[in-house]
PDB file of C-alpha atoms in Angstrom:
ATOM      1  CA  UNK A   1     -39.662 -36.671 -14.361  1.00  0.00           C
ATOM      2  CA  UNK A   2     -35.914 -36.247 -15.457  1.00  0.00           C
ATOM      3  CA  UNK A   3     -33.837 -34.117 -13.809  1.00  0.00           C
ATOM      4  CA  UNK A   4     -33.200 -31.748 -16.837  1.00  0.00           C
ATOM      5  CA  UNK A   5     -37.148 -31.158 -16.406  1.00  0.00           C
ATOM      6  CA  UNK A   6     -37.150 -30.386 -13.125  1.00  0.00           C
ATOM      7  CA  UNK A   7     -34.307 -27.988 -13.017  1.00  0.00           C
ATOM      8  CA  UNK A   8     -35.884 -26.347 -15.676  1.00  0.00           C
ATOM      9  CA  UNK A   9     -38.857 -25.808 -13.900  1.00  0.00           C
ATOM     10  CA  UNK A  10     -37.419 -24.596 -11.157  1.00  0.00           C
ATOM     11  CA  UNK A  11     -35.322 -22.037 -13.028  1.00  0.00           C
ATOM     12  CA  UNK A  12     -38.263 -20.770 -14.852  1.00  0.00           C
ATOM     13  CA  UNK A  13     -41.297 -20.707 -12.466  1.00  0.00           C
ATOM     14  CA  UNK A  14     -39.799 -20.760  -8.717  1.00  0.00           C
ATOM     15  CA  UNK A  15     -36.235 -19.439  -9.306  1.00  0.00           C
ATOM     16  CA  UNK A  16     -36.591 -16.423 -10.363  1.00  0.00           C
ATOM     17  CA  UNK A  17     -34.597 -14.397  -7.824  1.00  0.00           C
ATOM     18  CA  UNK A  18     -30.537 -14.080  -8.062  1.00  0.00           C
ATOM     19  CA  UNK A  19     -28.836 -17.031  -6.882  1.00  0.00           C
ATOM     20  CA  UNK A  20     -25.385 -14.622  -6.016  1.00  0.00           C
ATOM     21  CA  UNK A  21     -24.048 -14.112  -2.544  1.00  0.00           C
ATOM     22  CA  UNK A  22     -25.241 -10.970  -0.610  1.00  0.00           C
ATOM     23  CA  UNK A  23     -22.048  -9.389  -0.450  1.00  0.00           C
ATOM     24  CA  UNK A  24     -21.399  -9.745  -4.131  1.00  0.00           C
ATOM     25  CA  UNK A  25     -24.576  -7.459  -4.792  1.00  0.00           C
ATOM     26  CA  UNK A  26     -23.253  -4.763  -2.611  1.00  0.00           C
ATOM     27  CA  UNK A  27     -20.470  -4.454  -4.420  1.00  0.00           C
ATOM     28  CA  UNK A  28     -18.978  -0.971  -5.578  1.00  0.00           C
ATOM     29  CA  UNK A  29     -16.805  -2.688  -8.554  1.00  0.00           C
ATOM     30  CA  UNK A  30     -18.922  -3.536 -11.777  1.00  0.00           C
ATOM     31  CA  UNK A  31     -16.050  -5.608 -13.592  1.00  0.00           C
ATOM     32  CA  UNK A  32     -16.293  -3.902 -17.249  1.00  0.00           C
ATOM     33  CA  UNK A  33     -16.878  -0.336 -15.829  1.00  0.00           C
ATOM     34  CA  UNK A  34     -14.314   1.935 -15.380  1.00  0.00           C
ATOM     35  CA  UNK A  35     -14.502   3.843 -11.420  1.00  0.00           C
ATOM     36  CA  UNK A  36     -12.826   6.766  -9.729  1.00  0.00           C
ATOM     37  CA  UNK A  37     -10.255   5.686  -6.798  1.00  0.00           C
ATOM     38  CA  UNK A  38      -7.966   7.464  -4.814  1.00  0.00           C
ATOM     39  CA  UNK A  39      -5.036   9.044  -6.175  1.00  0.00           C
ATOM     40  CA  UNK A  40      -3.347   7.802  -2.914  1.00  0.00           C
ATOM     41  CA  UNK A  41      -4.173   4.736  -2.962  1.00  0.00           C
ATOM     42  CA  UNK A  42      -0.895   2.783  -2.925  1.00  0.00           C
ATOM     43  CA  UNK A  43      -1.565   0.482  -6.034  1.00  0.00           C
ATOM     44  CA  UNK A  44      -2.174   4.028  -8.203  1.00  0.00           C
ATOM     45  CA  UNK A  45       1.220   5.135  -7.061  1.00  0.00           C
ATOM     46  CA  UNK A  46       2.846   1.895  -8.538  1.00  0.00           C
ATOM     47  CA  UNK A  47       1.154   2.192 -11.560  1.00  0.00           C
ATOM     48  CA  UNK A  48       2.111   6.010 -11.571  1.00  0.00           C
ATOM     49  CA  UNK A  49       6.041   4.609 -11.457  1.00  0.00           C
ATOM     50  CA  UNK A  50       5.324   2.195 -13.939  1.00  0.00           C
ATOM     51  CA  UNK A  51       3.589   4.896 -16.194  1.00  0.00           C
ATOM     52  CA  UNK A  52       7.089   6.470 -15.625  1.00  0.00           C
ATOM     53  CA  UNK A  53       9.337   3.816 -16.736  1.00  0.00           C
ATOM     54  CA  UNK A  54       7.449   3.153 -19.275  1.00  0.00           C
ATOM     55  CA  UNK A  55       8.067   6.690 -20.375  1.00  0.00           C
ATOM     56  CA  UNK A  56      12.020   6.994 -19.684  1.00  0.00           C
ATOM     57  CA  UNK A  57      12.391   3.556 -21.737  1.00  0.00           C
ATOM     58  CA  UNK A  58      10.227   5.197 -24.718  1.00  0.00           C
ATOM     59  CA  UNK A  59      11.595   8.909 -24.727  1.00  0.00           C
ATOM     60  CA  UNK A  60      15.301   9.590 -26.077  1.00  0.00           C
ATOM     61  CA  UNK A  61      15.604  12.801 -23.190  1.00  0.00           C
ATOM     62  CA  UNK A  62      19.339  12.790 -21.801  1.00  0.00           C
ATOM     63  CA  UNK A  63      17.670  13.356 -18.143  1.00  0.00           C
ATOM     64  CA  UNK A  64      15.187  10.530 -15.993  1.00  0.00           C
ATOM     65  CA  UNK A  65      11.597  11.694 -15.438  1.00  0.00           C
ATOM     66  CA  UNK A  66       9.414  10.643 -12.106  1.00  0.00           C
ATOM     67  CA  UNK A  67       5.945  11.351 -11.212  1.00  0.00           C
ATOM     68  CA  UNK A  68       5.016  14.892  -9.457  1.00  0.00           C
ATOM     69  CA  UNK A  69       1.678  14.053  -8.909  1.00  0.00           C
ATOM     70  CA  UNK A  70      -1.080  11.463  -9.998  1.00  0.00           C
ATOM     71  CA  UNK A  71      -3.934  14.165 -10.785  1.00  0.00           C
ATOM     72  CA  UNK A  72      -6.514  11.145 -12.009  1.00  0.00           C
ATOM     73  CA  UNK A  73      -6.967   7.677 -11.431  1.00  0.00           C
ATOM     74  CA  UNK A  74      -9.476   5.116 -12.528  1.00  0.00           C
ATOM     75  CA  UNK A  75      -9.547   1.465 -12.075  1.00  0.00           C
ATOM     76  CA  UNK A  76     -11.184  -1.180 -14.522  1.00  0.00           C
ATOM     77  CA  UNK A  77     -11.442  -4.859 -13.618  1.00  0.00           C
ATOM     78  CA  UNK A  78     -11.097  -6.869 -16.949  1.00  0.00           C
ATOM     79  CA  UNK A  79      -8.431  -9.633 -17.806  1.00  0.00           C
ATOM     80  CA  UNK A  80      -6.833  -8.372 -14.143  1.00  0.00           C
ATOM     81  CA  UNK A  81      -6.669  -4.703 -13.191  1.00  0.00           C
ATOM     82  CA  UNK A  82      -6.458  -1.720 -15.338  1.00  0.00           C
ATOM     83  CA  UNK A  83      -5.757   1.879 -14.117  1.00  0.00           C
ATOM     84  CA  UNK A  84      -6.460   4.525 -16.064  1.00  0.00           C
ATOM     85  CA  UNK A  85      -4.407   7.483 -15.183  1.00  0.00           C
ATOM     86  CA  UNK A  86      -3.901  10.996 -15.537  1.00  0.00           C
ATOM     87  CA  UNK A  87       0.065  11.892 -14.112  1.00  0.00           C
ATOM     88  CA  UNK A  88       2.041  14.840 -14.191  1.00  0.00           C
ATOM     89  CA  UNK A  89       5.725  14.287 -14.945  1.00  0.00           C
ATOM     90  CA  UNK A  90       8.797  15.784 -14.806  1.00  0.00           C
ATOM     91  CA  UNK A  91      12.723  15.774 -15.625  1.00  0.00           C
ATOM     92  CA  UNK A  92      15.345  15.082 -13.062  1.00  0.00           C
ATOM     93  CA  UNK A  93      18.804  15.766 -12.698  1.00  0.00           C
ATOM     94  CA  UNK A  94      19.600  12.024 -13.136  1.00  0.00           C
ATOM     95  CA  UNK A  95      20.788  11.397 -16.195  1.00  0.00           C
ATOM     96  CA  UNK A  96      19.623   8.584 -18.199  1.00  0.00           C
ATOM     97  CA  UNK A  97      23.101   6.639 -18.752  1.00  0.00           C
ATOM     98  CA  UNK A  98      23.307   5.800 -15.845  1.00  0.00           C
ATOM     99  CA  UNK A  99      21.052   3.676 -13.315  1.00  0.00           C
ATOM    100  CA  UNK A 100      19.109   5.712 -10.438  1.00  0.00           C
ATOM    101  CA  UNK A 101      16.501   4.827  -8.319  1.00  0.00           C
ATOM    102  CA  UNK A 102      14.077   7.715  -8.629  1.00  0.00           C
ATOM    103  CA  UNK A 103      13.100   8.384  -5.491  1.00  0.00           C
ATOM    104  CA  UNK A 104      16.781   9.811  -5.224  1.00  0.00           C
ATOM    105  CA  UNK A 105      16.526  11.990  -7.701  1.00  0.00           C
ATOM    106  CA  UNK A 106      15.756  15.643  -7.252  1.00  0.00           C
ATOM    107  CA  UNK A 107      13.762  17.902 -10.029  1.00  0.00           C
ATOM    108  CA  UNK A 108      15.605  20.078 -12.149  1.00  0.00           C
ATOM    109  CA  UNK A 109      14.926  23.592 -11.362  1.00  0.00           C
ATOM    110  CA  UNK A 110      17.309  25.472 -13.709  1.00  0.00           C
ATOM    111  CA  UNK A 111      14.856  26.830 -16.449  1.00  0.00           C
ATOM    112  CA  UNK A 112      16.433  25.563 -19.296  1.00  0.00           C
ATOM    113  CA  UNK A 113      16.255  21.935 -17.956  1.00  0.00           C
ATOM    114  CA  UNK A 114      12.899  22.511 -15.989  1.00  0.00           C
ATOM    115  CA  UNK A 115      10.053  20.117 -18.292  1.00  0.00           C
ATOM    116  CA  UNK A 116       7.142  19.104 -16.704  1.00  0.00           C
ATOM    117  CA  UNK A 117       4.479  16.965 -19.109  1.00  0.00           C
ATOM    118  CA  UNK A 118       1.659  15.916 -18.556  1.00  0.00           C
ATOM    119  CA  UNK A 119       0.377  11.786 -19.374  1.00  0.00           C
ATOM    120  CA  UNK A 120      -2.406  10.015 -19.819  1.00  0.00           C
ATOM    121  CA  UNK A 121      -1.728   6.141 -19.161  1.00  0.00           C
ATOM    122  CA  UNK A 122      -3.269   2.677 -18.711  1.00  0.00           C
ATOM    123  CA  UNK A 123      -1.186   0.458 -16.351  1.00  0.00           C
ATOM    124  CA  UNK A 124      -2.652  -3.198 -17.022  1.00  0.00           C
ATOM    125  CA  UNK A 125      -1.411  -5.361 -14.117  1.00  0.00           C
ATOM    126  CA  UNK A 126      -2.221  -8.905 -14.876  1.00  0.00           C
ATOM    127  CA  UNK A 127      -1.092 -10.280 -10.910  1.00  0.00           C
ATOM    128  CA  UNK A 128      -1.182 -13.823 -11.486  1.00  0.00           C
ATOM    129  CA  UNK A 129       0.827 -14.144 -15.214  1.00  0.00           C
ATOM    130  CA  UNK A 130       3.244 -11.464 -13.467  1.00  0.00           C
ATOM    131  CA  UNK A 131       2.576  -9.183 -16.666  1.00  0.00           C
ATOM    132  CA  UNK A 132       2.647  -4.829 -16.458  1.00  0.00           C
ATOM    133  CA  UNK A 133       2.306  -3.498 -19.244  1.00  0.00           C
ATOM    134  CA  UNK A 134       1.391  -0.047 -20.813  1.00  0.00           C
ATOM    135  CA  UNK A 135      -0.562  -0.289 -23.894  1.00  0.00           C
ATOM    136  CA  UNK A 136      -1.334   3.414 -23.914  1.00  0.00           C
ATOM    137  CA  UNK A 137       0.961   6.624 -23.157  1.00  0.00           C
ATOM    138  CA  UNK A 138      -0.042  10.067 -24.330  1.00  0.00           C
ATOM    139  CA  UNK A 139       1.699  13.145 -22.893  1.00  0.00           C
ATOM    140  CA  UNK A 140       1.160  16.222 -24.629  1.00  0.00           C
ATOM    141  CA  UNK A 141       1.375  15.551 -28.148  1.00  0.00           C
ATOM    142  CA  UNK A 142       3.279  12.324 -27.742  1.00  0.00           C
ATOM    143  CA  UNK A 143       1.866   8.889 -28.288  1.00  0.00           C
ATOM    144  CA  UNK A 144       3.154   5.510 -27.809  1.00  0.00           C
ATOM    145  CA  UNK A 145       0.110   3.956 -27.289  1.00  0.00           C
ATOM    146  CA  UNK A 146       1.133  -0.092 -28.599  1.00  0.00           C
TER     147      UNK A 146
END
């Protein structure tokens, strides 16, 4: 009997059980499927500050704007990792012209000045072509989704 024969016998009448690892099955991630993680989790946070700069590059406001808090986060394994995010933002008294790292800069409290948005963002972080991008950016009646 040729082997094509015999492996499809064995496929079709004995091997009909999954051939995957145990620890695969008991896996949480469903690659396709969008899940809830932690807005703590340190890889949200990233894509929080990259939601951000992707935002200062994009808006033409004279001040920087950081990340107050990450209120939702979602992950999605597909062509590497995408989190889907919902982040609350707001303008510092940095201003734009010149270059700050934005964990220096404060809030602005003055009234006026004081703008808080908040963005809906998906951070695709592709690890091994060294590739971030932000496809989508919504906050409050702003799109520059690409």
């Amino acid at each position: 009997m040729s082997s094509v024969w015999v492996m499809f016998i064995f496929t079709t009448y004995i091997g009909t059980g999954t051939y995957c690892a145990p620890d695969f099955q008991m896996t949480t991630v469903d690659p396709g499927f969008p899940r809830n993680i932690s807005t703590d989790n340190p890889a949200v946070q990233k894509a929080a500050r990259v939601t951000v700069y992707a935002y200062n590059n994009k808006s033409n406001d004279s001040f920087l704007f950081k990340d107050l808090a990450v209120q939702k986060a979602m992950i999605q394994i597909v062509k590497g990792i995408k989190y889907l995010l919902q982040t609350k933002i707001g303008r510092t008294v940095c201003p734009k012209k010149e270059f700050y790292n934005l964990d220096q800069c404060d809030f602005q409290q003055d009234s006026p000045l004081k703008q808080t948005f908040t963005c809906y963002s998906e951070v695709w972080n592709i690890t091994w072509l060294h590739v971030e991008k932000v496809p989508v950016l919504r906050c409050q009646g702003l799109d520059w989704s690409e």
